[in-house]
Amino acid sequence: MTTMTESITDNPPPQAPVPNDGRQRDRAEGIVLSEYPRQETELGGKTIGKISCENPFMVVEDVNVYYGDNHAIRNVSLEIAKKEVIALIGPSGCGKSTFLRCLNRMNDSIESARVTGKIMLDGQDIYAKEQDPVALRARVGMVFQKPNPFPKSVYDNVAYGPRIHGLAGDRAELDAIVHSSLERAGLLKEVKDRLDEPGTSLSGGQQQRLCIARTIAVNPEIILMDEPCSALDPIATARIEDLMDELCEDYAIVIVTHSMQQAARVSRRVAYFHLGLLVEVDETNKIFTNPQHKLTEDYITGRIG
Amino acid sequence: MQSTTLILMLVFMSAAAFYFGRRRSLATVGGPGHGSALHSLPGYYGYYVAIWCAIPSLLILLIWLIIEPRLVVAMVIEGLPEAYRTLSEGEINLLVNNIQNLASGDAVSVEVDAALLEAASSFNAYIDRSRDLLAVFALGIAGLGGAIAWRGIHADLRARNRVESVVRWALVAASSIAVLTTIGIVLSVLFEALRFFQKVPITEFLFGLNWSPQTAIRADQVGSSGSFGAVPLFTGTLLITGIAMFVAVPVGLMTAIYLAEYSTRRVRAIAKPLLEVLAGIPTVVYGFFAALTVAPWIRRVGESLGLQVASESALAAGVVMGIMIIPLVSSLSDDAINAVPAAMRDGALGLGSTRSETMTKVILPAALPGIVGGILLAVSRAIGETMIVVMAAGLSANLTANPLEAVTTVTVQIVTLLVGDQEFDSAKTLAAFALGLMLFVVTLGLNVLGLSVVRKYREQYE
C-alpha cells in the first residue's frame, strides 16, 4: 500500500504496468491503479469522451510510441481543430510530452524511438515516407519547457526561421516579419530598442515570449507548447496565457501543462493521459466539472498526480 | 639511524596516535555509545592527535636534513690542517667533494693522504652523530606533540575544524607547487636570457634577419662571427605551425561535427578511442614518419611535377604535425559542441531547420568560443612541438615562405644549441634561453588570448 501511494504521489508512475502483487492499492478507493493500463489495453484502449471535433485539422489515429522496449504511448487517437487550444494533462511520465513531440516528429532525433499509427495534418500523413520532417516542423511550430533563445541577438532570433525558409525577399520584408512577430508575441514594446542585444539577456518571461515570436515568425499552422510556463513566475505566466488567448484566433495550440488551473484558463478541450493512455478527452468545462473516468476525477481533484 | 627507518617509525607513531586519540575522545564522553556528545566524529580526534604527532616532527626532520650537510662540512673543514684551509673557494669545494666521495667509498680524484682520510672518517662520524641526534629529537617531538594533543582532548574540542584547516593548507600547498614551478622556470630562463642580451643587443635578436649562432672560440678563428637574428626562426615556426593548423583545424573540426551530430552511437564508440590512440603516439614516432615516409614522398611528387623540393621540407613537418594535432582539435571541439544545450538543437529543429542549418547557424556559433579556445591551445602546442621538427624540418635558417624549402624552428635551434658539450657563458648557448623566453612569451600570450576569447563570448546557459 505504501509503495503504490509513494509511486503515485511523489514519483513519476512507471511507464509500463507493473505486475499486480495485490498490495499496491490506492488508499482512498481501493482500486488497483497499476491494473488500469492493462485493462484499458485489453479493451482496445478506449478513450472516454469525444476524441473527434468539428473540422478536424490534425487527426491522430491509433498512435503507439516505443522507446526501445518501453511502450510509451498506447493506441492514442485524437482530433485537433483549427483555432482551438487543447490542453494535455496528466501525471509526470504519462506520455503527454512524448505525444506532443510526435505531432511534429521531434521524436525522430531520438534513436530508439519508434512511432506507429497515423497522424494526418490537413489530409496528409506526416509519417509518410515522402513527408519531409523539416517542412513539417515549419508548419507545426514548437515552444519548449525552458526558454531556449539562440545565442544571437533578439532580432536574429526572430529572423532565424524566416531566413532559413526564405520567407522574406529583402531586408525590409524581414524587418516587417520580425516586428509583427514581436508585436504579436507582446514583446515589441519591451525590446524595441534592444533588438541588437543578445536574446539571452532578456528576462525568463521575455525569453519565452521571444521563443513564441520566433515560432510564429515562420507562420506555422499549429503551435505545440511543452509546459511553456513551468520555468516562469506567475506574472510572466499570466502574460503568456493572455498571449495564447490572442494567438488561438489564428493558430491551433496544443499545450502540455502540469497546472490544471492553466488548462482550465486557456483551453477549450482537455485530454487526460495516464501511463501512455489517453483516458479521457472532452470540453474543458466538462472535464473539470463532470469527469467521466475515475482516473480523471482522481487527478483533477488532486488525489493522484 | 636511517631516515627511512625514522620515517617508518613516525608513520607507526602517527597511527598509534590516531588510535589513542580516537579512543580517548570516546572515553571522555563515556564510551562508544555516547559519540553524539562529542563536537566532532571520533575519527577527527584521532586525526587531530596524529597530525600533532607527525607534522612538527616532519618539519624538524626536513629542516635538519637541509642544514645538516652545511654544518657537517663546516665542521670537517674546521678540523683540516692549516694548509687546506687557506685554499681558494673553488678548491675547497673540490676538496669537500673528494672527502665526501672518500667517506662514501667512491672514486677520488686526488692523492689520498692521512689528513684526507681523517677528514673522511670524521665526516662519517659527524653524520652518524647527527642522525642519532635527529632520531632522538624527531621521535621525541612526535611523542611530545602527540601527548599534548592527546591530553587536550575534551568533548567540546573542535577537532573537525582543526583537521579541516590542516587539510586546507595541504591543498593550498599542493596547488601552489605548479605555480611556483612555473615561476621558477620563468625566472631561470629570464636571467639567462638577460645575460644573453648583455652580449647581443635585443634589437638584433628580435629584428635581425640572419641566424648563424657560431661564435668564435679562438680570437683568430675564421668565419664564425655569429649572428643572432631570430626572425628566420620565428617565420619558420610560423610557417610550419600554419601548415599544421591548415591540416588540423578543418579535419579536426569536421571530425568533431561528425562525431557529435551525425554519427551513430556505435561509430562514435569506435572512432573516439581510435582518435585517442592517435593522440597517444609518441612524437618521436611522428618524427620519423615525417622524415622517412612523408618527406621523401612529397619530394617525389614535387619532382614529378617539376618542382624543387628540399628533402627536409616545411611541408612534410607541418603536415605530420597537423595530423598529430587533429585529436586535440577534434576532442576540444567535440567537448564544445556537446556543451551546447540540447535545448538549442531542439529549438532549431523545432523551427524546421535541417540538420546542417542547425549545425552551422545555431550549434557552431554557440560552440565557437570553445572551438576557438581549443584551436589556440592547438597552436601553442604546434609552436612548442619539438621532436617532429627536429627530425623532419632541417637546420638551415631560411627566411622563406615557400613550404617546399627547408626551414628551421625555434625549438629545433634550442635543441641544437644545447645538445652536446657547451660552455655556459658563450652567446651561442645563452641564445637558447633567449629563444626559450620568446617562445614562452608567445605561447603564454596565445593562451591568455584564447582564454579571454572564450570568456568574452561564452554564453551564459542556465
mmCIF file of C-alpha atoms in Angstrom, chain A residues 145-149 199-205 207-208 231-232, chain B residues 339-344 459-462:
data_model
loop_
_atom_site.group_PDB
_atom_site.id
_atom_site.type_symbol
_atom_site.label_atom_id
_atom_site.label_comp_id
_atom_site.label_asym_id
_atom_site.label_seq_id
_atom_site.Cartn_x
_atom_site.Cartn_y
_atom_site.Cartn_z
ATOM 1 C CA GLN A 145 9.605 23.997 -21.448
ATOM 2 C CA LYS A 146 12.643 26.140 -20.776
ATOM 3 C CA PRO A 147 13.076 29.309 -22.821
ATOM 4 C CA ASN A 148 15.795 28.478 -25.342
ATOM 5 C CA PRO A 149 16.687 31.595 -27.314
ATOM 6 C CA GLY A 199 18.339 37.137 -26.684
ATOM 7 C CA THR A 200 19.767 35.577 -23.568
ATOM 8 C CA SER A 201 19.961 38.998 -21.896
ATOM 9 C CA LEU A 202 16.167 39.184 -21.613
ATOM 10 C CA SER A 203 14.290 38.029 -18.521
ATOM 11 C CA GLY A 204 12.876 34.490 -18.393
ATOM 12 C CA GLY A 205 9.345 35.541 -19.325
ATOM 13 C CA GLN A 207 12.807 34.949 -23.406
ATOM 14 C CA GLN A 208 9.812 32.650 -23.578
ATOM 15 C CA ALA A 231 10.058 27.915 -15.625
ATOM 16 C CA LEU A 232 8.284 31.249 -15.263
ATOM 17 C CA ALA B 339 28.366 21.584 -24.191
ATOM 18 C CA VAL B 340 25.759 23.410 -26.280
ATOM 19 C CA PRO B 341 22.473 22.646 -24.523
ATOM 20 C CA ALA B 342 20.189 20.162 -26.248
ATOM 21 C CA ALA B 343 17.505 22.865 -25.999
ATOM 22 C CA MET B 344 19.356 24.832 -28.726
ATOM 23 C CA GLU B 459 27.043 32.365 -23.483
ATOM 24 C CA GLN B 460 25.566 32.037 -20.056
ATOM 25 C CA TYR B 461 23.384 28.961 -20.247
ATOM 26 C CA GLU B 462 21.233 28.145 -17.288
#
